Short mmCIF file of C-alpha atoms and ligand atoms in Angstrom, two decimals:
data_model
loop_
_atom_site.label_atom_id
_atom_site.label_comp_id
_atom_site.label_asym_id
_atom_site.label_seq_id
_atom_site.Cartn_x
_atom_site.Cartn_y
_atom_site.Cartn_z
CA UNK O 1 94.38 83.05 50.61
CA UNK O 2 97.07 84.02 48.36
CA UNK O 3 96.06 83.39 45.62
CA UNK O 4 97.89 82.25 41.87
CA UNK O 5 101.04 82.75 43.67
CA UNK O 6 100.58 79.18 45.59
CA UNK O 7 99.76 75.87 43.79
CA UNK O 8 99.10 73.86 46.69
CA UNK O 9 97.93 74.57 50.10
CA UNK O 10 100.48 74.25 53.46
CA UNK O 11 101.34 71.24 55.00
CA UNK O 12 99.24 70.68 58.60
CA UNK O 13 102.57 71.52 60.48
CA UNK O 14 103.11 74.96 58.60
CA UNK O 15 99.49 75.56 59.61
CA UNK O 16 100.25 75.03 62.65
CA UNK O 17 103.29 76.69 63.69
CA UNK O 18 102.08 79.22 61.87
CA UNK O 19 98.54 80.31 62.52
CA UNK O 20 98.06 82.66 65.59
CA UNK O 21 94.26 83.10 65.77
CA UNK O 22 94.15 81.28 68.89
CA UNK O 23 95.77 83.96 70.38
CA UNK O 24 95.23 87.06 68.35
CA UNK O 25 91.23 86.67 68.26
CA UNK O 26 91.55 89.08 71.06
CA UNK O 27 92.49 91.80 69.23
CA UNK O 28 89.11 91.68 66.94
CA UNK O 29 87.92 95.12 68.56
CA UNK O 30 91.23 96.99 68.19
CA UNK O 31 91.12 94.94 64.31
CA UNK O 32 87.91 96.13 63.35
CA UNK O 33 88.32 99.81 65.67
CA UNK O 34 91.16 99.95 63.13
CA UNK O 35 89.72 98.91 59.86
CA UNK O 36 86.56 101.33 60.50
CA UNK O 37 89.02 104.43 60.90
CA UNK O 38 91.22 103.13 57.52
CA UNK O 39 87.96 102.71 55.38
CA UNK O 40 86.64 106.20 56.51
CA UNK O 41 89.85 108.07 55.45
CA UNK O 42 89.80 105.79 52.50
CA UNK O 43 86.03 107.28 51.45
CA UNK O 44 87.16 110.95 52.57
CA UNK O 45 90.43 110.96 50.15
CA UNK O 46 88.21 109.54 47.53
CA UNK O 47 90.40 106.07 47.13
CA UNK O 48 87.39 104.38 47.56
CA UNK O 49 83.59 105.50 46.95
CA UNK O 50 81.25 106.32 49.90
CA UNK O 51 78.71 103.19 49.04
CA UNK O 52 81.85 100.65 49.44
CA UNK O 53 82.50 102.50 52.75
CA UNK O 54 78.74 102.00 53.99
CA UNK O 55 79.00 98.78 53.02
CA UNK O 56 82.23 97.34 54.82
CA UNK O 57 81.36 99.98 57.91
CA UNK O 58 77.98 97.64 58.09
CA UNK O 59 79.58 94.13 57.32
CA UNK O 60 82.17 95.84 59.94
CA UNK O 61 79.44 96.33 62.30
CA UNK O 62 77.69 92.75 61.78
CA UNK O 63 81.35 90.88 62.45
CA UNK O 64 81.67 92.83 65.51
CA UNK O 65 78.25 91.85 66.76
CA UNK O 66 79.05 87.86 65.64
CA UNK O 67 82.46 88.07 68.01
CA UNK O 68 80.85 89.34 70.70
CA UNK O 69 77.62 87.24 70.87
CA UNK O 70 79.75 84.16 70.11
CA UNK O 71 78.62 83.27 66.76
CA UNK O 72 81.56 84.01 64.64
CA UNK O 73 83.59 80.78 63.48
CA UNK O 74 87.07 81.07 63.68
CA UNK O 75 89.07 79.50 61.09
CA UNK O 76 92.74 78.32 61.37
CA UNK O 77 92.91 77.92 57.81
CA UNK O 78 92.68 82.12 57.94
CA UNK O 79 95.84 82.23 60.31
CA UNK O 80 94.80 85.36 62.33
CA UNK O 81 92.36 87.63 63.31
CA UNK O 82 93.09 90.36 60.14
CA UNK O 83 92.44 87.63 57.78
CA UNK O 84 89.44 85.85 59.53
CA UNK O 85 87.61 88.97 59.93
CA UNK O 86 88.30 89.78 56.38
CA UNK O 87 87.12 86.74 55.15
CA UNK O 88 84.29 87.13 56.65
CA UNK O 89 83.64 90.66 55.68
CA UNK O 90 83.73 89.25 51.95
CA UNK O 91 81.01 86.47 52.80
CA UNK O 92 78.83 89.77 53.99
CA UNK O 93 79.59 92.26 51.49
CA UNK O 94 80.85 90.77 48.62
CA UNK O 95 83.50 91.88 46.26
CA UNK O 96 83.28 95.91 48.22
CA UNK O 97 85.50 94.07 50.82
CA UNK O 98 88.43 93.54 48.70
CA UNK O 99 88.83 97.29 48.83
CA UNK O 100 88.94 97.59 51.92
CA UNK O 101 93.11 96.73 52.33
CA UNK O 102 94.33 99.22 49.97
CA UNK O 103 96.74 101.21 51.15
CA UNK O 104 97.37 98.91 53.71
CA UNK O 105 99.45 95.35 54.96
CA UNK O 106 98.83 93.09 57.80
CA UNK O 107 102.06 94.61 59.07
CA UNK O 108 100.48 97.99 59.65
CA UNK O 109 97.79 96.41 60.56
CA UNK O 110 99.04 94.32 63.33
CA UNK O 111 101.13 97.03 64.44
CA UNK O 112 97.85 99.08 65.21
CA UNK O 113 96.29 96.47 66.96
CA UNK O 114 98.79 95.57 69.41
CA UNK O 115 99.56 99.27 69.93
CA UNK O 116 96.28 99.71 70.64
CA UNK O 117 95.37 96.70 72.85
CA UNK O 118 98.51 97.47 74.84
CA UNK O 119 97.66 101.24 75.28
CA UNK O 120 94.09 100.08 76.74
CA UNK O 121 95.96 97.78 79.30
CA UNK O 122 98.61 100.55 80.38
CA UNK O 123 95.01 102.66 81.08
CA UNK O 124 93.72 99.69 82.83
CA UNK O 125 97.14 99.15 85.07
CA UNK O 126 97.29 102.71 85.62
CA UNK O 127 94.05 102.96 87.62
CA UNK O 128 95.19 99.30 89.33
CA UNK O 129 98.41 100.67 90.35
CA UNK O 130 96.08 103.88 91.91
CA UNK O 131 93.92 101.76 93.58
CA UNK O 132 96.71 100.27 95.05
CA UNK O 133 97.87 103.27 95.95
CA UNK O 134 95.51 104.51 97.46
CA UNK O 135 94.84 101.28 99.96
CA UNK O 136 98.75 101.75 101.19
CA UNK O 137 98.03 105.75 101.68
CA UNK O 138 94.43 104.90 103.76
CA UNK O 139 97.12 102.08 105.80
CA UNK O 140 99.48 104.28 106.74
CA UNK O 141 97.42 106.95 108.08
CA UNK O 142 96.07 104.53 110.44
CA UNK O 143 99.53 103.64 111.45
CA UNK O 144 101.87 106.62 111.69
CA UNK O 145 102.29 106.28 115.50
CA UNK O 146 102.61 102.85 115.25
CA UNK O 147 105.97 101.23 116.35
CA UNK O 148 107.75 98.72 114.21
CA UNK O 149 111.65 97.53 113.95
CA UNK O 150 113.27 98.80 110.53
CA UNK O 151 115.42 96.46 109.16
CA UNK O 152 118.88 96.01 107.37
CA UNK O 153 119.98 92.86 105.92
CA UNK O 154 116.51 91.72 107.74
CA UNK O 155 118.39 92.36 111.09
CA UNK O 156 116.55 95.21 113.59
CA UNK O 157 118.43 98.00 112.44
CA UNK O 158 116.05 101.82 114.40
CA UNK O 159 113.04 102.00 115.47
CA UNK O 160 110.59 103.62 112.71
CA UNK O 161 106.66 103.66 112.18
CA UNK O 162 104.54 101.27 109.65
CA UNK O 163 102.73 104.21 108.40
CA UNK O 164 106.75 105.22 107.49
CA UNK O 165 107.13 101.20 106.07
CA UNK O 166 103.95 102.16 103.89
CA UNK O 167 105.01 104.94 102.60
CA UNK O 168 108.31 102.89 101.21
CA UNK O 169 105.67 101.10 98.81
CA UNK O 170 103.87 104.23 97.98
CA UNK O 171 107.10 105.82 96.40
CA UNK O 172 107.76 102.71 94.44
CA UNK O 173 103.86 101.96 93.08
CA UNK O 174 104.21 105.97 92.38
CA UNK O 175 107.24 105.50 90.42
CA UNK O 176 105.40 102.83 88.01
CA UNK O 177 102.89 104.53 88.12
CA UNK O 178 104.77 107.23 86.42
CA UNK O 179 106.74 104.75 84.63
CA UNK O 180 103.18 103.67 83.10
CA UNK O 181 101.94 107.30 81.55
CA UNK O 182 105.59 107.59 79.94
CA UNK O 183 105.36 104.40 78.41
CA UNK O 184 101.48 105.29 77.26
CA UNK O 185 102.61 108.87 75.96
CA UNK O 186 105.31 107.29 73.54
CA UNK O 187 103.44 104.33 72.16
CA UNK O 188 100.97 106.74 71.49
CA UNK O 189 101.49 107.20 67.72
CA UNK O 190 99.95 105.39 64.64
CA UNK O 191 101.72 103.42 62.47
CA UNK O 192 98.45 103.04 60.36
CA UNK O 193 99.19 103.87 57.02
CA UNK O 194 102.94 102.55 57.11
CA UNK O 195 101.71 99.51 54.75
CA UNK O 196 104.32 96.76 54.54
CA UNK O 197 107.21 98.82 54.71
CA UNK O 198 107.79 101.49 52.56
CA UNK O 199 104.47 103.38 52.65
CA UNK O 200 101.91 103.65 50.07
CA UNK O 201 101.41 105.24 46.53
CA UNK O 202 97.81 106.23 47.14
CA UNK O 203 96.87 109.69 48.77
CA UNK O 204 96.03 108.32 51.76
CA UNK O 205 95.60 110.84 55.03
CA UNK O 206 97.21 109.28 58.13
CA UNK O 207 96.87 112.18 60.17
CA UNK O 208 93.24 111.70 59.67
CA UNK O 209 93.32 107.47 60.95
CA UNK O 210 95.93 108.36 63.75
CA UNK O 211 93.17 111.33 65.17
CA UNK O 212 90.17 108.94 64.72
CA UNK O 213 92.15 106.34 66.73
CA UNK O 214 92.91 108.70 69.39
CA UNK O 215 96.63 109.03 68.68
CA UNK O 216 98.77 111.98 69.12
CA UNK O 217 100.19 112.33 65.51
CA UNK O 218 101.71 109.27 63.26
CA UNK O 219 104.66 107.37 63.43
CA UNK O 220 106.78 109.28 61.05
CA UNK O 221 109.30 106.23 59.60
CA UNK O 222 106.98 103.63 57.64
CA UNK O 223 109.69 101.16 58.29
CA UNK O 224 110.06 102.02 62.05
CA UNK O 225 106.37 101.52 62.09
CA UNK O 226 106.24 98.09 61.62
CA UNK O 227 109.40 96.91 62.76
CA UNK O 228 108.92 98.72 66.11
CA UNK O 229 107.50 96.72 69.56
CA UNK O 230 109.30 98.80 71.84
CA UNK O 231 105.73 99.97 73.00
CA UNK O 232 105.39 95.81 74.39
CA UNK O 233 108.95 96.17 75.76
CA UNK O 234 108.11 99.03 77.61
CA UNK O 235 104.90 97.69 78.70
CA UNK O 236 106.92 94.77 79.75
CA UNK O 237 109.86 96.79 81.27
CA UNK O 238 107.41 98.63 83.35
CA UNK O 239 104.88 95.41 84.57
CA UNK O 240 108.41 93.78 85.50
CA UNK O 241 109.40 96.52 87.62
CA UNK O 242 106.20 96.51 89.20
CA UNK O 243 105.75 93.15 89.82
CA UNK O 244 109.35 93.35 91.66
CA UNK O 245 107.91 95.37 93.91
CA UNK O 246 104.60 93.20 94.85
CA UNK O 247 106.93 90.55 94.99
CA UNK O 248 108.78 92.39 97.89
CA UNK O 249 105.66 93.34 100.02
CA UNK O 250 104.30 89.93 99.33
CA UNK O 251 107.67 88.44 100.71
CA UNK O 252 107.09 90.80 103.85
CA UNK O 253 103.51 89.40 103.80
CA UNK O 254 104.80 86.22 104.13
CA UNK O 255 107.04 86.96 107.06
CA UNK O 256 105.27 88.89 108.75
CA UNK O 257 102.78 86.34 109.07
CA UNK O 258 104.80 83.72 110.88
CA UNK O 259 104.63 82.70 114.00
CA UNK O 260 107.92 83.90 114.49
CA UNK O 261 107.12 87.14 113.87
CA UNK O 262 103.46 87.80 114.15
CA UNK O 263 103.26 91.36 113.38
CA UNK O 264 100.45 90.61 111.21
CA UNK O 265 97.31 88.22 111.23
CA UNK O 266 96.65 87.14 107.04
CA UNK O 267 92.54 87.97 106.74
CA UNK O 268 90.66 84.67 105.70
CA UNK O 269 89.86 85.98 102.66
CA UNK O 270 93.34 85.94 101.42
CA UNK O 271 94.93 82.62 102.69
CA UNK O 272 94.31 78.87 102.82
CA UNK O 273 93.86 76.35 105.45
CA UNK O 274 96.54 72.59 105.45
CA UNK O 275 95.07 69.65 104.23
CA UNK O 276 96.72 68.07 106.74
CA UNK O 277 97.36 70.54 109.45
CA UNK O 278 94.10 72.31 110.75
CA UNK O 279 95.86 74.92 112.79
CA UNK O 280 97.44 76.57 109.53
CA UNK O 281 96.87 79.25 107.89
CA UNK O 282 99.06 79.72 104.22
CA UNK O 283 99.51 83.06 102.91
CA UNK O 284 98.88 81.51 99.37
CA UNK O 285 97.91 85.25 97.70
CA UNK O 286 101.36 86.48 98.77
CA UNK O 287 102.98 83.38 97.97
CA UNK O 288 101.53 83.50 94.25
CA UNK O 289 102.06 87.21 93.96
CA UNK O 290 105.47 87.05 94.46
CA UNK O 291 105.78 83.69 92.05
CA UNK O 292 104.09 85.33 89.14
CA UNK O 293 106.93 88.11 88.97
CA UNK O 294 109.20 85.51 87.80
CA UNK O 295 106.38 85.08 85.05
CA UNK O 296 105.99 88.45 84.12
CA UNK O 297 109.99 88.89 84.06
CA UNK O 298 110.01 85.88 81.62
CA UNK O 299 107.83 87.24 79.49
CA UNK O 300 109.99 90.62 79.42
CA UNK O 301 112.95 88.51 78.51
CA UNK O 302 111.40 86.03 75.72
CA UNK O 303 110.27 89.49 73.66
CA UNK O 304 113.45 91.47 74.54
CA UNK O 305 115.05 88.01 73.24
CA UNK O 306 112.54 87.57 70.16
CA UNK O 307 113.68 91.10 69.03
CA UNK O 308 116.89 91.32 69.24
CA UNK O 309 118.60 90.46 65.82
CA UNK O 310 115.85 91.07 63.64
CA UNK O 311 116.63 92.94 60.62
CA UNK O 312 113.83 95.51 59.42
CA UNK O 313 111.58 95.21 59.15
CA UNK O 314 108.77 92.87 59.67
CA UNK O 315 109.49 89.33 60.38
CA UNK O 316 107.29 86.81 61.74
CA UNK O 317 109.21 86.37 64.60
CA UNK O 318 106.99 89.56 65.75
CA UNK O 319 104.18 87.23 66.11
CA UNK O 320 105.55 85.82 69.39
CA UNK O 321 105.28 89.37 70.83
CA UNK O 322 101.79 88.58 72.20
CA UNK O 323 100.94 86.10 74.04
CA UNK O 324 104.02 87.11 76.14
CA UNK O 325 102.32 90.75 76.53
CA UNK O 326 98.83 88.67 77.10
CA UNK O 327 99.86 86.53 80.25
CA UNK O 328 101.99 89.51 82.15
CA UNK O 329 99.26 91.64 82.00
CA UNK O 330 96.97 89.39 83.03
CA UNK O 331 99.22 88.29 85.68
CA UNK O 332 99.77 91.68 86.86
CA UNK O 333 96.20 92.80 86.85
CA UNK O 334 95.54 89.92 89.20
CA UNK O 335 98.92 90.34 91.16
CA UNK O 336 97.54 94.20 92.11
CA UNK O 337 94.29 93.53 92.66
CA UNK O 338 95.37 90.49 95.07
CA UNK O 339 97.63 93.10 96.84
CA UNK O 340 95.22 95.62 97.52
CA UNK O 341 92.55 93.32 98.80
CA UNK O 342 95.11 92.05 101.16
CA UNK O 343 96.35 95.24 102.74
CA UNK O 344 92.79 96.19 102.92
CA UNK O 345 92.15 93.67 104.77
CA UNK O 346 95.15 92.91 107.23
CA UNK O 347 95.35 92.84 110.84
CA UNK O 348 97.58 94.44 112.43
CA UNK O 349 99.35 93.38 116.02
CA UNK O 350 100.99 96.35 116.92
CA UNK O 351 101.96 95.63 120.80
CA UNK O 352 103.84 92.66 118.88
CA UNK O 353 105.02 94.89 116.58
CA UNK O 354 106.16 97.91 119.25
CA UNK O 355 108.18 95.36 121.71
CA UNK O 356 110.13 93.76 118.60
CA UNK O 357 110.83 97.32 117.85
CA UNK O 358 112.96 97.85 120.77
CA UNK O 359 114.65 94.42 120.54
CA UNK O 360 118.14 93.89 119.06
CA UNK O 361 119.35 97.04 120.96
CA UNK O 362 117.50 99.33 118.18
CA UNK O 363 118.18 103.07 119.78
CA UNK O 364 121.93 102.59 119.75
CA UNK O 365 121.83 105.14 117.23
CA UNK O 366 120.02 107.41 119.24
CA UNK O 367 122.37 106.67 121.97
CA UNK O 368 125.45 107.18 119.74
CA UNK O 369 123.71 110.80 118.42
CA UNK O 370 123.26 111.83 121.83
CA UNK O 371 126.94 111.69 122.78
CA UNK O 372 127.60 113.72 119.64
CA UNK O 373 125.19 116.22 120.46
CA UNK O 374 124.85 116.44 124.22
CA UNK O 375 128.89 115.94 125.13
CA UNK O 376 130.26 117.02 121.54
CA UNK O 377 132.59 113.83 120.55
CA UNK O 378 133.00 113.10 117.59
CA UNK O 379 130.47 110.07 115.90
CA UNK O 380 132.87 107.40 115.63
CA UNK O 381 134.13 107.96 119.07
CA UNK O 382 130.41 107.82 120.09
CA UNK O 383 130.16 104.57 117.73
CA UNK O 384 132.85 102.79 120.04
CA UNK O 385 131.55 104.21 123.17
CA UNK O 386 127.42 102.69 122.31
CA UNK O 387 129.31 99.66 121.31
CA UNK O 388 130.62 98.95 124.56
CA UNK O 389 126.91 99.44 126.45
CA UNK O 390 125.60 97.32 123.93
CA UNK O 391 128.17 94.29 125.19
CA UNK O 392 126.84 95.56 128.89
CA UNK O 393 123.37 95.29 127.76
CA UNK O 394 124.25 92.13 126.88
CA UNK O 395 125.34 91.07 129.13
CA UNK O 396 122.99 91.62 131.16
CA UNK O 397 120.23 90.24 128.95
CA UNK O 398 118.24 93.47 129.42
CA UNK O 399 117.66 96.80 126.65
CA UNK O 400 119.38 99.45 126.37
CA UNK O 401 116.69 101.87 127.89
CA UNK O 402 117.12 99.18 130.79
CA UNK O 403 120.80 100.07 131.92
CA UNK O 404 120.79 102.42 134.58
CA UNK O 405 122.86 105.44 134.72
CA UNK O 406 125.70 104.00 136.77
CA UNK O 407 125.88 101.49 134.03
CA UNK O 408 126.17 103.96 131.72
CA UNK O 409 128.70 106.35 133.93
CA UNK O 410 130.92 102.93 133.82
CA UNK O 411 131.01 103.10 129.68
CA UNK O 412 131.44 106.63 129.93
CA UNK O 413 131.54 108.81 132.65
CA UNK O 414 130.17 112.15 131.49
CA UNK O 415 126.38 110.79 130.23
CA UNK O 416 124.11 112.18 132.19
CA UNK O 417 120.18 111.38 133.38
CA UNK O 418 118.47 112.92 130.22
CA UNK O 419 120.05 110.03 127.80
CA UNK O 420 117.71 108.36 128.52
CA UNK O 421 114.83 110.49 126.85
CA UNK O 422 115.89 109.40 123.30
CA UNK O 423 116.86 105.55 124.78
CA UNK O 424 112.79 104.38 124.14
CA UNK O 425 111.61 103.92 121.08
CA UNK O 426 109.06 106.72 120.47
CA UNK O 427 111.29 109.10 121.51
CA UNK O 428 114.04 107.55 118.99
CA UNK O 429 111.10 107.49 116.18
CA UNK O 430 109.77 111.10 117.11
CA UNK O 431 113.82 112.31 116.78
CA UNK O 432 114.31 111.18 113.13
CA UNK O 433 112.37 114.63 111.50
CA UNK O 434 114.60 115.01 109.12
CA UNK O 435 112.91 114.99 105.54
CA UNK O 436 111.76 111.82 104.44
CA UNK O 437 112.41 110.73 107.82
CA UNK O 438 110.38 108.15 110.23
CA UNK O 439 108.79 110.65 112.83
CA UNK O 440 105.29 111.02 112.63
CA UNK O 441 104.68 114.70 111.59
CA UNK O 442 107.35 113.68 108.65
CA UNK O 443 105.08 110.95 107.56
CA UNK O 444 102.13 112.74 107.43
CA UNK O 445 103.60 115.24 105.24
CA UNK O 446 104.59 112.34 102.81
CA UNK O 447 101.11 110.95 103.13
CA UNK O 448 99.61 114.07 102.22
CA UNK O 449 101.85 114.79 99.34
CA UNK O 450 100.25 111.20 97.48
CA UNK O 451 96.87 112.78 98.28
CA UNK O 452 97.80 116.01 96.42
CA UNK O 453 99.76 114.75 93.94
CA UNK O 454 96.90 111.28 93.00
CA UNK O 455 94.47 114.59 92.90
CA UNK O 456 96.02 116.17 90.36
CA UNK O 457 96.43 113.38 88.14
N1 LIG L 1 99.67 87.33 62.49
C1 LIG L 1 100.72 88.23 62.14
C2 LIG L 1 101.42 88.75 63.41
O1 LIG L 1 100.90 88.58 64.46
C3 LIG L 1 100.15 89.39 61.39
C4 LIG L 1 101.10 90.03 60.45
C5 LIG L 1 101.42 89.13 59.33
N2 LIG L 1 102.26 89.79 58.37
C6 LIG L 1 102.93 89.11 57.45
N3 LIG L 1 103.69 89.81 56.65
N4 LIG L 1 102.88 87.79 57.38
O2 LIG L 1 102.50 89.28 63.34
#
């Protein structure tokens, strides 16, 4: 491959350590999208003539064809995909497909591919995270009356609604999803054209490659260019983040599906039956969905790790960037499409759900806010005062809604009948209207704000 420069060939080991077609063959469209856009401004600024153009756009053509119909023999010996494909394009062509790098390096060239392979997949999780999205936003409208504990520290904190719980998710998937068209709107530049390092002597015409490739403009520091992954790392940063927040509503998956709880029954189509024990059923989707976050933050960490340290500009540390990029976004492709087939599918239990949301004496705060309000003492005063019927509720193993009023004249005299209007749970849920808040007309307005705003976009 080199050339004079090299008397003898490299050892099996080198070969192997260092050849990365296994993994890079799956850049051949990006390689060849690439090498068809670098040829054509090649022919148009007259650095090479229009028959050698016809002829590698052809041989180009043919190679793509071979790949895709499973024909083409990869070759270690070739290290990667630029060099197999160019090999190749010399068996077809002959001696017009030595022309075909001028003006160019494999560390451009790389740079292009990725870039481009890893603005397809942000494309690809932006409509996942949408269809995810939108699954959540079709859940909660079915449930915005529908009574649930809210927890702190996974203790029942106030009543709210799971429509309200749903919504929770929305706001985060919405964030990556906007966390996804930043990332795509800076890695959207071409570094075609950088060459090695320092750019090129010939009058080559990036602006023309980086408009053919469906870039914004080109990277405007040749040594940035190829030195540069942050594109990956945000990729990463951003399927990290995301993943986080499957993991969470997996782990809530998996909870809510105990026996213990029961708020929800797992559809068949998402869990597993015991071996052993025929009356379970596993949540295994959730289960793995929350597992392959700890994947997909590896992989953010190995690249963030491979990085840092390098001096500019290309090194073949860089290599390592993909098959890190590869497996998370794989892994969260699956992760959201496994999510939104189970929240599709799940079945609620909402009396379950309404009577554990007025356990653990969850309209305290309602009783607490009603003292404020109705008698005009101050909150912690209030605080104290709730505290005490909560020991009396206790005590008498009942809820608070249960207490009568002369049980509630003992803790303090001056309540009167009406506390007991904000004391049940839907009247505690329809009492929190305050923006962003759990009461039903609140929710709907959040709902419909997703609608709008997943419209527009
Ligand atoms: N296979 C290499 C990579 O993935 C391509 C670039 C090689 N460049 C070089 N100067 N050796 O990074």
């Amino acid at each position: 491959m080199w050339g004079g420069r090299f008397a003898s060939g490299p050892a099996a080991i080198m070969e192997e350590i260092n050849a990365s077609i296994g993994f890079d063959k799956k850049l051949y469209k990006e390689d060849i999208k690439g090498s068809s856009a670098h040829a054509a401004m090649l022919a148009a600024q007259g650095i090479i003539s229009a028959a050698d153009y016809d002829e590698i756009e052809k041989g180009l053509k043919t190679i793509l064809a071979e790949i895709e119909s499973g024909k083409f023999v990869f070759s270690r010996k070739l290290e990667d995909i630029h060099m197999n494909i160019e090999a190749r394009l010399a068996e077809l062509i002959g001696s017009a497909a030595g022309r075909l790098h001028t003006a160019r390096s494999r560390n451009d060239q790389v740079a292009l591919d990725f870039r481009l392979w890893v603005r397809e997949e942000t494309d690809k999780t932006i409509q996942s995270i949408r269809h995810l999205i939108e699954t959540l936003l079709g859940r909660a409208d079915q449930e915005v009356e529908t009574l649930m504990p809210g927890f702190t520290h996974l203790q029942v904190a106030q009543p709210i609604t799971l429509g309200h719980h749903l919504m929770a998710y929305v706001e985060m998937f919405g964030r990556d999803l906007s966390r996804m068209h930043d990332a795509r709107e800076r890695m959207n530049e071409s570094p075609l054209g950088a060459a090695a390092l320092a750019g090129t002597s010939f009058p080559t015409d990036r602006f023309m490659t980086a408009k053919a490739l469906g870039f914004r403009e080109p990277t405007r520091n040749s040594i940035d260019s190829v030195s540069d992954r942050d594109f990956a790392l945000e990729f990463l940063s951003a399927t990290a983040i995301c993943a986080t927040h499957l993991s969470r509503l997996a782990e809530e998956i998996v909870i809510w599906s105990t026996a213990q709880f029961n708020f929800i029954h797992l559809p068949d189509s998402f869990s597993t039956g015991s071996s052993i024990m025929p009356q379970k059923k596993n949540p295994d989707a959730a289960e793995l969905v929350r597992a392959k976050t700890g994947r997909i933050n590896g992989s953010l960490i190995a690249l963030l790790t491979i990085m840092k340290g390098l001096p500019l500009a290309y090194s073949k540390d860089m290599q390592e960037d993909k098959e890190q990029v590869f497996d998370a976004a794989q892994s969260l492709e699956l992760s959201l499409a496994a999510m939104a087939g189970m929240i599709g599918d799940l079945e609620i239990n909402r009396d379950v759900m309404k009577k554990a949301a007025g356990s653990g004496y969850s309209t305290a705060t309602d009783l607490a806010d009603w003292l404020v309000r109705k008698l005009g003492l101050p909150f912690r005063e209030a605080h104290h005062i709730t505290g005490h019927a909560v020991a009396l509720a206790e005590k008498k193993k009942c809820n608070l809604s249960d207490l009568t009023l002369e049980d509630l004249k003992t803790v303090y005299p001056d309540i009167t009948e009406d506390v007991f209007d904000v004391l049940s749970v839907e009247k505690s849920v329809q009492s929190r209207k305050s923006y962003g808040g759990t009461a039903p007309q609140e929710v709907r307005r959040q709902i419909d704000y997703w609608k709008k705003r997943l419209a527009k976009a």
